[in-house]
Amino acid sequence: MRDVLTPGQMLAVQARLQPDRIGARDLERAMTFRQWNARACRLANALLGLGLGKGERVAVLAYNCIEWLEIYAAMAKAGLVAVPINFRLVGQEVRYILEDAEVSALILQDELAATIEEIRADLPVSDSRVVWFGATPCPAGFSAYEDLIARAREDEPGIAVDPADPWMLMYTSGTTGKPKGAIRSHRGAAMLSLITEIELGIHRRDSALLVMPMCHANSLYFFGAFSYCGGVTSVYSRKSFDPEHCVRALAEGGASFTSLVPTHYAMMLGLSREAKARHDLTRITRLMISSAPARPDTKRAVMEFFPNSGLYELYGATEVGWATMLHPPEQFTKLGSVGRECVGSAPIRLLDESGREVPDGEAGELFCSNPYLFDGYWKLPEKTREAFRGEYCTVGDMARRDADGFIHLVDRKSNMIISGGENIYPSEVEALLGGHPAVHDVAVVGLPDETWGERVHAVIVPRDGASVTEAEILGWCKDRLAGFKRPRTVSFLEDAAMPRTATGKTLHRKLKERLVRGEG
């Protein structure tokens, strides 16, 4: 029986079916499907020509750019395993991933050379296998990306890639400890692409603007879906997010879809009335909001700002892909939910500490089962066993199911605060505090307390120009939260000082560590 086509094979199909149609681009450059496939083949052959063999890991450190689309496709064609690295990491964090993944090569953008220079003496990759690209000349000893492509063959590499083979080794954001490498296969990528196409109703006439980092699962998974169906994949190639620039890119670039985190949407909504009025956003038909809880007022404002777009919300993770999705007709009736299981998924199970399913309305650890789960954690068999119960997988998130079967996230199990024997979920307290008119952002953590074990502490980022005190925040909670859930102490931060992942998730663990050390 014929298996699914791998992502590398699917790009070759698109190059045959629509060779002269633009398939990949960033804000400066564009490639037809034929050009994209040809450059991916050349790069695949060049990497194999450096002595790399099927299954070896190749790390990639770069800002968002069109090269990511070539690199991911080349890895798929060559049977190599891509190890995307977050460009926000410092040298020692990058070194940990390079060593843990046992990489054989590194593809490096010139603008991030300083990160590698920090660890140059201990770099676990020979100079000739550091592939350099960008505007500045390639350093002596390194291999120049464009030179490799120019010299390599354009035909398909001829490597026998099985759909079960690994394509990605994706390191988790490390919100709860050291990053773990999640192994994802070609088959899993293909199945997730197909399910995404069904859930969103996308087709080859659609175009995606991928704003989130290409080293992150969100952009990678949507890239897979759009390239698999023959749509246009556009990369938002900027080092940092500029809300007005992004609105202009959406309006002028012909995109019909984008996926953003709540922080991105909030920044765009904060633009002046004049700035908003300058751009025609009527061609956007689908929007995704994910990776962090979205406030109801934010979602309502987004739907008003993008008048012709349906708003989707998903819950997922690097390990599990998409677990649930909330569709546009459900946004007003199920605000606060992340939807129900995606097509092709088994019913979600919410389990207590003993492994028993909890009744509707009660919080349990969320386990999901679908055709695109990851294959396990790299070199961590114990952690892999902990993540799975049979065919079901968890990343440690807590959730409730309502009477209609919709899932409501509660919090990460590891973020849960236990105060006086009571379980407190920070996201519930954060949602309440987020409704205060002076609060722009909030994070809630548990701090050591001699009497209660832990006390609830709120860290507030005030809105621009707003003034708010600890007493006001505590008073706001008094009639809105049960006593054991209410913050006992409050501190204030500027937005830039809040520790976050590349996708806007608050790093509660790092924030808590700083507070315990008396640093914030």
Short mmCIF file of C-alpha atoms in Angstrom, two decimals:
data_model
loop_
_atom_site.label_atom_id
_atom_site.label_comp_id
_atom_site.label_asym_id
_atom_site.label_seq_id
_atom_site.Cartn_x
_atom_site.Cartn_y
_atom_site.Cartn_z
CA MET A 1 0.00 0.00 0.00
CA ARG A 2 1.32 3.45 -0.94
CA ASP A 3 2.40 5.55 2.06
CA VAL A 4 2.21 9.34 2.29
CA LEU A 5 4.61 11.45 0.25
CA THR A 6 7.42 12.95 2.29
CA PRO A 7 7.71 16.76 2.34
CA GLY A 8 10.69 16.54 -0.02
CA GLN A 9 8.73 14.42 -2.50
CA MET A 10 5.72 16.72 -2.28
CA LEU A 11 7.78 19.75 -3.26
CA ALA A 12 8.93 17.86 -6.36
CA VAL A 13 5.28 17.19 -7.18
CA GLN A 14 4.41 20.90 -6.89
CA ALA A 15 7.40 21.77 -9.11
CA ARG A 16 5.92 19.47 -11.75
CA LEU A 17 2.28 20.56 -11.38
CA GLN A 18 2.80 24.34 -11.16
CA PRO A 19 6.45 25.01 -12.06
CA ASP A 20 6.13 28.72 -12.84
CA ARG A 21 3.93 29.73 -9.91
CA ILE A 22 5.53 31.53 -6.96
CA GLY A 23 5.79 29.01 -4.13
CA ALA A 24 8.17 30.57 -1.60
CA ARG A 25 9.17 34.10 -0.72
CA ASP A 26 10.19 36.47 2.01
CA LEU A 27 9.89 40.27 2.08
CA GLU A 28 12.69 40.72 -0.47
CA ARG A 29 12.88 37.61 -2.68
CA ALA A 30 10.64 35.04 -4.35
CA MET A 31 11.01 31.61 -5.99
CA THR A 32 8.76 29.62 -8.27
CA PHE A 33 8.08 26.03 -7.27
CA ARG A 34 10.55 24.91 -9.96
CA GLN A 35 13.29 27.22 -8.61
CA TRP A 36 12.56 26.24 -5.03
CA ASN A 37 12.75 22.54 -5.77
CA ALA A 38 15.93 22.95 -7.83
CA ARG A 39 17.73 24.92 -5.10
CA ALA A 40 16.56 22.43 -2.45
CA CYS A 41 17.97 19.55 -4.55
CA ARG A 42 21.27 21.39 -5.03
CA LEU A 43 21.56 22.09 -1.30
CA ALA A 44 20.69 18.48 -0.44
CA ASN A 45 23.36 17.19 -2.81
CA ALA A 46 25.87 19.75 -1.47
CA LEU A 47 25.32 18.66 2.13
CA LEU A 48 25.72 15.02 1.16
CA GLY A 49 28.87 16.09 -0.67
CA LEU A 50 30.31 17.35 2.62
CA GLY A 51 30.31 13.74 3.76
CA LEU A 52 27.03 13.82 5.67
CA GLY A 53 24.99 10.62 5.70
CA LYS A 54 21.31 9.83 6.03
CA GLY A 55 20.03 10.37 9.58
CA GLU A 56 22.78 12.78 10.65
CA ARG A 57 21.68 15.99 12.37
CA VAL A 58 22.23 19.43 10.84
CA ALA A 59 21.60 22.48 13.04
CA VAL A 60 20.24 25.74 11.63
CA LEU A 61 20.73 29.13 13.30
CA ALA A 62 19.13 32.00 11.40
CA TYR A 63 16.58 34.78 11.55
CA ASN A 64 13.44 34.43 9.46
CA CYS A 65 14.38 34.34 5.77
CA ILE A 66 13.61 32.43 2.58
CA GLU A 67 16.63 30.15 3.15
CA TRP A 68 14.67 28.31 5.87
CA LEU A 69 12.28 27.03 3.18
CA GLU A 70 15.18 25.75 1.07
CA ILE A 71 16.91 24.19 4.06
CA TYR A 72 13.88 22.32 5.40
CA ALA A 73 13.14 20.95 1.93
CA ALA A 74 16.79 19.98 1.35
CA MET A 75 16.92 18.09 4.65
CA ALA A 76 13.81 16.15 3.68
CA LYS A 77 15.28 15.21 0.29
CA ALA A 78 18.68 14.19 1.69
CA GLY A 79 17.32 12.15 4.59
CA LEU A 80 19.08 14.48 7.02
CA VAL A 81 17.53 15.62 10.30
CA ALA A 82 17.05 19.36 10.80
CA VAL A 83 17.78 20.82 14.24
CA PRO A 84 16.30 24.34 14.22
CA ILE A 85 17.79 26.57 16.92
CA ASN A 86 16.08 29.57 18.48
CA PHE A 87 18.01 32.70 17.43
CA ARG A 88 17.39 34.26 20.84
CA LEU A 89 19.57 31.75 22.64
CA VAL A 90 22.99 32.72 23.93
CA GLY A 91 26.16 30.86 23.01
CA GLN A 92 26.16 28.35 25.87
CA GLU A 93 22.48 27.49 25.27
CA VAL A 94 23.26 26.89 21.59
CA ARG A 95 26.26 24.78 22.53
CA TYR A 96 24.05 22.59 24.75
CA ILE A 97 21.75 21.82 21.81
CA LEU A 98 24.61 21.22 19.36
CA GLU A 99 26.25 18.77 21.75
CA ASP A 100 23.06 17.09 22.90
CA ALA A 101 21.84 16.58 19.33
CA GLU A 102 25.30 15.36 18.25
CA VAL A 103 25.08 17.52 15.15
CA SER A 104 27.38 16.90 12.19
CA ALA A 105 26.96 20.30 10.52
CA LEU A 106 25.68 23.82 11.19
CA ILE A 107 24.00 26.20 8.75
CA LEU A 108 24.64 29.72 10.05
CA GLN A 109 23.37 33.15 9.02
CA ASP A 110 26.08 35.81 9.15
CA GLU A 111 24.06 38.10 11.42
CA LEU A 112 24.19 35.46 14.19
CA ALA A 113 27.91 34.78 13.90
CA ALA A 114 28.59 36.44 17.27
CA THR A 115 26.54 33.73 19.02
CA ILE A 116 28.76 31.02 17.54
CA GLU A 117 31.92 33.03 18.19
CA GLU A 118 31.13 32.78 21.93
CA ILE A 119 31.58 29.01 21.72
CA ARG A 120 33.99 28.78 18.77
CA ALA A 121 36.69 27.04 20.83
CA ASP A 122 34.24 24.31 21.85
CA LEU A 123 32.17 24.14 18.66
CA PRO A 124 31.41 20.42 18.10
CA VAL A 125 31.42 20.88 14.29
CA SER A 126 34.44 21.16 12.00
CA ASP A 127 34.85 24.49 10.20
CA SER A 128 34.24 22.99 6.75
CA ARG A 129 30.83 21.82 7.92
CA VAL A 130 29.76 25.28 9.07
CA VAL A 131 27.71 26.49 6.10
CA TRP A 132 27.62 30.30 6.04
CA PHE A 133 25.06 32.50 4.31
CA GLY A 134 24.27 36.21 4.28
CA ALA A 135 25.55 39.49 2.90
CA THR A 136 29.03 39.36 4.47
CA PRO A 137 31.85 37.26 2.98
CA CYS A 138 32.22 33.69 4.21
CA PRO A 139 35.04 33.39 6.79
CA ALA A 140 38.07 31.32 5.86
CA GLY A 141 37.53 27.63 6.54
CA PHE A 142 33.72 27.79 6.50
CA SER A 143 31.66 26.62 3.50
CA ALA A 144 29.73 29.30 1.59
CA TYR A 145 26.03 28.41 1.16
CA GLU A 146 25.66 29.92 -2.33
CA ASP A 147 28.93 28.42 -3.56
CA LEU A 148 27.80 24.97 -2.43
CA ILE A 149 24.48 25.39 -4.24
CA ALA A 150 26.14 26.68 -7.41
CA ARG A 151 28.49 23.70 -7.62
CA ALA A 152 25.99 20.95 -6.73
CA ARG A 153 23.79 18.84 -9.00
CA GLU A 154 20.18 19.84 -9.57
CA ASP A 155 18.72 16.33 -9.79
CA GLU A 156 16.92 14.66 -6.89
CA PRO A 157 19.49 13.20 -4.44
CA GLY A 158 18.24 9.62 -4.80
CA ILE A 159 18.33 8.93 -1.06
CA ALA A 160 15.73 6.36 0.02
CA VAL A 161 13.74 8.33 2.60
CA ASP A 162 11.06 6.34 4.40
CA PRO A 163 8.06 8.28 5.79
CA ALA A 164 8.90 6.84 9.21
CA ASP A 165 12.40 8.36 9.13
CA PRO A 166 13.02 11.42 11.33
CA TRP A 167 12.94 14.82 9.60
CA MET A 168 13.12 17.13 12.63
CA LEU A 169 14.75 17.19 16.02
CA MET A 170 12.96 20.13 17.61
CA TYR A 171 14.05 21.35 21.01
CA THR A 172 11.26 22.43 23.31
CA SER A 173 11.29 25.97 24.64
CA GLY A 174 12.43 24.82 28.05
CA THR A 175 9.73 26.61 30.04
CA THR A 176 10.10 23.97 32.75
CA GLY A 177 13.77 22.99 32.54
CA LYS A 178 16.47 21.97 30.08
CA PRO A 179 15.26 21.80 26.46
CA LYS A 180 14.40 18.31 25.22
CA GLY A 181 14.73 17.23 21.61
CA ALA A 182 11.42 16.05 20.15
CA ILE A 183 11.83 13.64 17.22
CA ARG A 184 9.33 14.20 14.40
CA SER A 185 9.01 12.03 11.30
CA HIS A 186 8.24 12.76 7.65
CA ARG A 187 4.97 10.84 8.02
CA GLY A 188 3.96 12.90 11.03
CA ALA A 189 4.69 16.11 9.10
CA ALA A 190 2.63 14.93 6.12
CA MET A 191 -0.32 13.87 8.26
CA LEU A 192 -0.29 17.14 10.21
CA SER A 193 -0.22 19.06 6.92
CA LEU A 194 -3.25 17.19 5.61
CA ILE A 195 -5.23 17.65 8.82
CA THR A 196 -4.38 21.38 8.86
CA GLU A 197 -5.68 21.72 5.31
CA ILE A 198 -8.95 20.04 6.34
CA GLU A 199 -9.41 22.06 9.54
CA LEU A 200 -8.68 25.44 7.92
CA GLY A 201 -10.06 24.68 4.47
CA ILE A 202 -6.87 25.91 2.77
CA HIS A 203 -5.96 25.14 -0.85
CA ARG A 204 -3.37 26.06 -3.48
CA ARG A 205 -4.90 29.50 -4.07
CA ASP A 206 -4.11 30.49 -0.46
CA SER A 207 -1.02 32.31 0.75
CA ALA A 208 0.44 32.27 4.26
CA LEU A 209 2.54 34.99 5.88
CA LEU A 210 4.60 33.18 8.53
CA VAL A 211 5.50 35.75 11.18
CA MET A 212 6.53 33.55 14.07
CA PRO A 213 10.12 32.22 14.06
CA MET A 214 10.81 29.56 11.44
CA CYS A 215 12.74 27.68 14.13
CA HIS A 216 9.45 27.25 16.01
CA ALA A 217 6.86 24.51 15.55
CA ASN A 218 4.03 26.92 14.73
CA SER A 219 5.61 28.36 11.56
CA LEU A 220 7.16 25.01 10.60
CA TYR A 221 3.82 23.20 10.79
CA PHE A 222 1.94 25.83 8.79
CA PHE A 223 4.78 25.93 6.24
CA GLY A 224 4.28 22.19 5.84
CA ALA A 225 0.54 22.55 5.24
CA PHE A 226 0.81 25.32 2.65
CA SER A 227 3.69 23.75 0.73
CA TYR A 228 1.97 20.35 0.79
CA CYS A 229 -1.21 21.70 -0.82
CA GLY A 230 0.68 23.98 -3.21
CA GLY A 231 -0.15 27.31 -1.61
CA VAL A 232 2.30 30.19 -1.28
CA THR A 233 4.59 30.27 1.76
CA SER A 234 5.84 33.75 2.68
CA VAL A 235 8.31 34.33 5.51
CA TYR A 236 8.14 37.57 7.49
CA SER A 237 11.87 38.25 7.28
CA ARG A 238 12.52 40.72 10.06
CA LYS A 239 14.57 40.30 13.24
CA SER A 240 11.81 41.63 15.46
CA PHE A 241 8.08 42.22 15.23
CA ASP A 242 6.98 45.66 14.06
CA PRO A 243 3.16 45.90 14.29
CA GLU A 244 2.62 48.53 11.60
CA HIS A 245 5.10 46.88 9.25
CA CYS A 246 3.37 43.54 9.75
CA VAL A 247 -0.05 45.04 9.02
CA ARG A 248 1.37 46.55 5.84
CA ALA A 249 2.95 43.23 4.84
CA LEU A 250 -0.38 41.47 5.33
CA ALA A 251 -2.26 44.12 3.34
CA GLU A 252 0.18 44.42 0.45
CA GLY A 253 1.58 40.89 0.20
CA GLY A 254 -1.58 39.09 -0.84
CA ALA A 255 -1.68 36.83 2.22
CA SER A 256 -4.94 35.11 3.07
CA PHE A 257 -3.66 33.56 6.32
CA THR A 258 -1.35 34.28 9.22
CA SER A 259 -0.77 32.85 12.69
CA LEU A 260 0.16 35.15 15.56
CA VAL A 261 0.36 35.09 19.34
CA PRO A 262 -1.92 37.31 21.46
CA THR A 263 0.96 39.74 22.10
CA HIS A 264 1.34 40.35 18.35
CA TYR A 265 -2.36 41.01 17.93
CA ALA A 266 -2.41 43.33 20.94
CA MET A 267 0.49 45.34 19.46
CA MET A 268 -1.35 45.72 16.14
CA LEU A 269 -4.55 46.69 17.90
CA GLY A 270 -2.58 49.34 19.79
CA LEU A 271 -1.74 51.21 16.57
CA SER A 272 -3.29 54.63 16.08
CA ARG A 273 -6.60 54.93 14.28
CA GLU A 274 -4.80 56.65 11.39
CA ALA A 275 -2.24 53.84 11.07
CA LYS A 276 -4.97 51.20 11.01
CA ALA A 277 -7.01 53.08 8.40
CA ARG A 278 -4.09 53.16 5.96
CA HIS A 279 -4.25 49.44 5.21
CA ASP A 280 -6.82 47.25 3.45
CA LEU A 281 -7.07 43.96 5.33
CA THR A 282 -10.11 42.57 3.54
CA ARG A 283 -8.12 39.86 1.70
CA ILE A 284 -7.22 38.09 4.95
CA THR A 285 -9.74 35.26 5.29
CA ARG A 286 -8.22 33.15 8.09
CA LEU A 287 -6.38 34.13 11.25
CA MET A 288 -4.88 31.86 13.88
CA ILE A 289 -4.27 32.83 17.49
CA SER A 290 -2.26 30.43 19.62
CA SER A 291 0.75 29.70 21.86
CA ALA A 292 -0.58 31.70 24.83
CA PRO A 293 -4.02 32.40 26.36
CA ALA A 294 -6.02 35.04 24.46
CA ARG A 295 -8.20 37.48 26.35
CA PRO A 296 -11.83 37.73 25.14
CA ASP A 297 -11.57 41.48 24.54
CA THR A 298 -8.47 40.91 22.38
CA LYS A 299 -10.26 38.32 20.26
CA ARG A 300 -13.29 40.57 19.75
CA ALA A 301 -11.06 43.46 18.70
CA VAL A 302 -9.12 41.23 16.27
CA MET A 303 -12.35 40.15 14.57
CA GLU A 304 -13.34 43.80 14.15
CA PHE A 305 -9.89 44.79 12.80
CA PHE A 306 -9.90 42.00 10.17
CA PRO A 307 -13.48 42.26 8.88
CA ASN A 308 -13.48 39.35 6.39
CA SER A 309 -11.44 36.90 8.41
CA GLY A 310 -12.50 33.91 10.42
CA LEU A 311 -10.60 33.65 13.71
CA TYR A 312 -9.30 30.23 14.74
CA GLU A 313 -7.62 29.28 17.98
CA LEU A 314 -5.62 26.13 18.52
CA TYR A 315 -3.96 24.28 21.33
CA GLY A 316 -0.92 22.27 20.44
CA ALA A 317 2.71 21.59 21.20
CA THR A 318 5.92 20.61 19.45
CA GLU A 319 5.38 17.02 20.55
CA VAL A 320 1.69 16.59 19.68
CA GLY A 321 1.11 18.98 16.78
CA TRP A 322 -2.44 20.36 16.92
CA ALA A 323 -4.54 18.81 19.68
CA THR A 324 -7.66 20.98 19.52
CA MET A 325 -9.04 23.78 17.39
CA LEU A 326 -11.72 26.41 17.99
CA HIS A 327 -13.47 27.50 14.80
CA PRO A 328 -14.85 30.93 13.90
CA PRO A 329 -18.55 30.20 14.61
CA GLU A 330 -17.58 29.12 18.14
CA GLN A 331 -15.60 32.23 19.09
CA PHE A 332 -18.48 34.04 20.77
CA THR A 333 -20.27 31.01 22.19
CA LYS A 334 -17.12 29.35 23.56
CA LEU A 335 -14.84 32.21 24.53
CA GLY A 336 -12.13 30.88 26.81
CA SER A 337 -12.10 27.45 25.16
CA VAL A 338 -9.45 26.10 22.80
CA GLY A 339 -12.02 24.01 20.97
CA ARG A 340 -12.43 20.30 20.46
CA GLU A 341 -10.26 17.54 19.01
CA CYS A 342 -8.98 18.01 15.47
CA VAL A 343 -10.13 15.74 12.65
CA GLY A 344 -8.49 12.33 12.86
CA SER A 345 -7.77 12.54 16.59
CA ALA A 346 -8.99 10.17 19.27
CA PRO A 347 -11.07 11.68 22.11
CA ILE A 348 -8.91 13.67 24.52
CA ARG A 349 -8.45 12.12 27.94
CA LEU A 350 -8.18 14.23 31.09
CA LEU A 351 -6.59 12.16 33.85
CA ASP A 352 -6.04 12.59 37.57
CA GLU A 353 -2.85 11.62 39.41
CA SER A 354 -4.00 7.99 39.53
CA GLY A 355 -4.62 7.82 35.78
CA ARG A 356 -8.42 7.91 36.09
CA GLU A 357 -10.49 10.14 33.82
CA VAL A 358 -11.95 13.13 35.65
CA PRO A 359 -15.61 14.18 35.32
CA ASP A 360 -16.60 17.11 33.11
CA GLY A 361 -15.81 20.40 34.79
CA GLU A 362 -12.85 19.08 36.78
CA ALA A 363 -9.19 19.68 35.93
CA GLY A 364 -7.07 16.80 34.71
CA GLU A 365 -3.82 16.31 32.84
CA LEU A 366 -4.50 16.46 29.10
CA PHE A 367 -3.57 13.41 27.00
CA CYS A 368 -4.17 13.31 23.25
CA SER A 369 -3.76 10.75 20.48
CA ASN A 370 -3.49 11.56 16.77
CA PRO A 371 -1.70 10.36 13.59
CA TYR A 372 1.15 12.89 13.94
CA LEU A 373 2.44 12.55 17.49
CA PHE A 374 6.18 12.84 17.92
CA ASP A 375 8.30 9.69 18.11
CA GLY A 376 9.90 10.41 21.47
CA TYR A 377 12.55 12.54 23.14
CA TRP A 378 16.09 12.29 21.81
CA LYS A 379 18.25 10.17 24.14
CA LEU A 380 15.67 10.43 26.93
CA PRO A 381 13.80 7.09 27.08
CA GLU A 382 12.57 7.78 30.62
CA LYS A 383 11.07 11.15 29.64
CA THR A 384 9.50 9.50 26.60
CA ARG A 385 7.88 6.84 28.79
CA GLU A 386 6.57 9.56 31.11
CA ALA A 387 5.00 11.40 28.16
CA PHE A 388 3.06 8.39 26.84
CA ARG A 389 0.22 6.26 28.15
CA GLY A 390 -0.21 3.75 25.36
CA GLU A 391 -1.06 5.72 22.21
CA TYR A 392 -1.81 8.85 24.22
CA CYS A 393 0.71 11.64 24.88
CA THR A 394 0.92 14.57 27.30
CA VAL A 395 3.13 17.63 27.65
CA GLY A 396 1.94 18.28 31.19
CA ASP A 397 -0.90 20.72 30.55
CA MET A 398 -4.01 20.76 32.71
CA ALA A 399 -7.49 21.25 31.27
CA ARG A 400 -11.22 20.93 31.88
CA ARG A 401 -13.90 19.64 29.51
CA ASP A 402 -17.30 21.36 29.53
CA ALA A 403 -20.67 19.71 28.98
CA ASP A 404 -20.45 20.32 25.20
CA GLY A 405 -17.06 18.62 24.92
CA PHE A 406 -15.02 21.79 24.54
CA ILE A 407 -11.59 21.91 26.17
CA HIS A 408 -10.59 24.75 28.50
CA LEU A 409 -6.90 24.96 29.38
CA VAL A 410 -6.16 25.47 33.04
CA ASP A 411 -2.36 25.65 33.22
CA ARG A 412 0.84 23.71 32.96
CA LYS A 413 1.02 21.08 35.65
CA SER A 414 4.48 22.35 36.56
CA ASN A 415 3.19 25.93 37.03
CA MET A 416 0.51 24.91 39.48
CA ILE A 417 0.74 26.68 42.85
CA ILE A 418 -0.05 24.74 46.01
CA SER A 419 -0.95 27.13 48.82
CA GLY A 420 -2.30 25.82 52.10
CA GLY A 421 -3.09 22.50 50.42
CA GLU A 422 -5.15 24.14 47.66
CA ASN A 423 -4.27 23.77 43.97
CA ILE A 424 -4.18 27.15 42.21
CA TYR A 425 -3.77 27.52 38.46
CA PRO A 426 -1.94 30.75 37.52
CA SER A 427 -3.80 31.13 34.21
CA GLU A 428 -7.11 31.53 36.05
CA VAL A 429 -5.70 34.35 38.19
CA GLU A 430 -3.97 35.89 35.16
CA ALA A 431 -7.23 35.92 33.20
CA LEU A 432 -8.93 37.83 36.01
CA LEU A 433 -6.12 40.35 36.46
CA GLY A 434 -5.92 40.84 32.70
CA GLY A 435 -9.34 42.44 32.86
CA HIS A 436 -8.10 45.35 34.96
CA PRO A 437 -8.08 48.47 32.75
CA ALA A 438 -4.52 49.41 33.75
CA VAL A 439 -3.01 45.96 33.10
CA HIS A 440 -1.26 45.31 29.79
CA ASP A 441 0.16 41.90 30.74
CA VAL A 442 0.40 39.74 33.85
CA ALA A 443 2.17 36.64 35.09
CA VAL A 444 1.33 34.78 38.29
CA VAL A 445 3.80 32.53 40.13
CA GLY A 446 4.04 30.81 43.49
CA LEU A 447 6.69 32.13 45.89
CA PRO A 448 7.92 30.39 49.06
CA ASP A 449 5.82 31.15 52.14
CA GLU A 450 6.53 29.91 55.67
CA THR A 451 2.87 29.62 56.57
CA TRP A 452 1.20 28.50 53.34
CA GLY A 453 4.05 26.71 51.56
CA GLU A 454 3.58 29.01 48.58
CA ARG A 455 1.87 32.35 48.18
CA VAL A 456 0.32 33.72 45.01
CA HIS A 457 2.39 36.56 43.57
CA ALA A 458 1.35 38.67 40.55
CA VAL A 459 3.79 40.45 38.25
CA ILE A 460 2.05 43.26 36.38
CA VAL A 461 3.07 45.08 33.20
CA PRO A 462 1.00 48.30 33.22
CA ARG A 463 -0.50 49.75 30.07
CA ASP A 464 1.36 52.70 28.56
CA GLY A 465 0.55 55.82 30.52
CA ALA A 466 -1.39 53.94 33.22
CA SER A 467 -0.65 54.16 36.92
CA VAL A 468 -1.60 51.34 39.25
CA THR A 469 -0.57 50.24 42.75
CA GLU A 470 -0.37 46.97 44.61
CA ALA A 471 -3.31 48.03 46.78
CA GLU A 472 -5.47 48.64 43.70
CA ILE A 473 -4.65 45.23 42.27
CA LEU A 474 -5.37 43.45 45.54
CA GLY A 475 -8.63 45.37 45.88
CA TRP A 476 -9.64 44.45 42.33
CA CYS A 477 -9.31 40.75 43.21
CA LYS A 478 -11.21 40.92 46.49
CA ASP A 479 -14.71 40.35 45.14
CA ARG A 480 -13.66 38.51 42.01
CA LEU A 481 -11.53 35.60 43.25
CA ALA A 482 -11.76 33.11 46.09
CA GLY A 483 -9.51 34.10 48.98
CA PHE A 484 -6.99 31.27 48.50
CA LYS A 485 -6.54 32.21 44.82
CA ARG A 486 -6.00 35.93 45.35
CA PRO A 487 -2.47 37.36 45.05
CA ARG A 488 -0.94 38.23 48.38
CA THR A 489 1.82 40.33 46.84
CA VAL A 490 2.26 42.25 43.59
CA SER A 491 5.28 43.62 41.74
CA PHE A 492 5.58 45.62 38.52
CA LEU A 493 7.77 45.23 35.42
CA GLU A 494 8.26 46.93 32.09
CA ASP A 495 7.12 44.79 29.17
CA ALA A 496 10.67 44.28 27.85
CA ALA A 497 11.76 42.85 31.21
CA MET A 498 9.18 40.04 31.23
CA PRO A 499 11.02 36.79 30.35
CA ARG A 500 9.44 35.15 27.32
CA THR A 501 10.05 32.48 24.72
CA ALA A 502 10.44 33.39 21.06
CA THR A 503 6.70 32.94 20.61
CA GLY A 504 5.62 35.19 23.45
CA LYS A 505 4.98 32.59 26.14
CA THR A 506 5.88 33.84 29.59
CA LEU A 507 8.70 31.86 31.17
CA HIS A 508 7.13 31.40 34.59
CA ARG A 509 10.06 29.34 35.82
CA LYS A 510 12.63 32.02 35.01
CA LEU A 511 10.41 34.74 36.42
CA LYS A 512 9.99 32.78 39.64
CA GLU A 513 13.76 32.20 39.91
CA ARG A 514 14.41 35.91 39.54
CA LEU A 515 11.84 36.80 42.18
CA VAL A 516 13.20 34.23 44.64
CA ARG A 517 16.64 35.79 44.17
CA GLY A 518 15.11 39.20 44.87
CA GLU A 519 15.75 40.48 41.33
CA GLY A 520 12.31 41.63 40.28
#
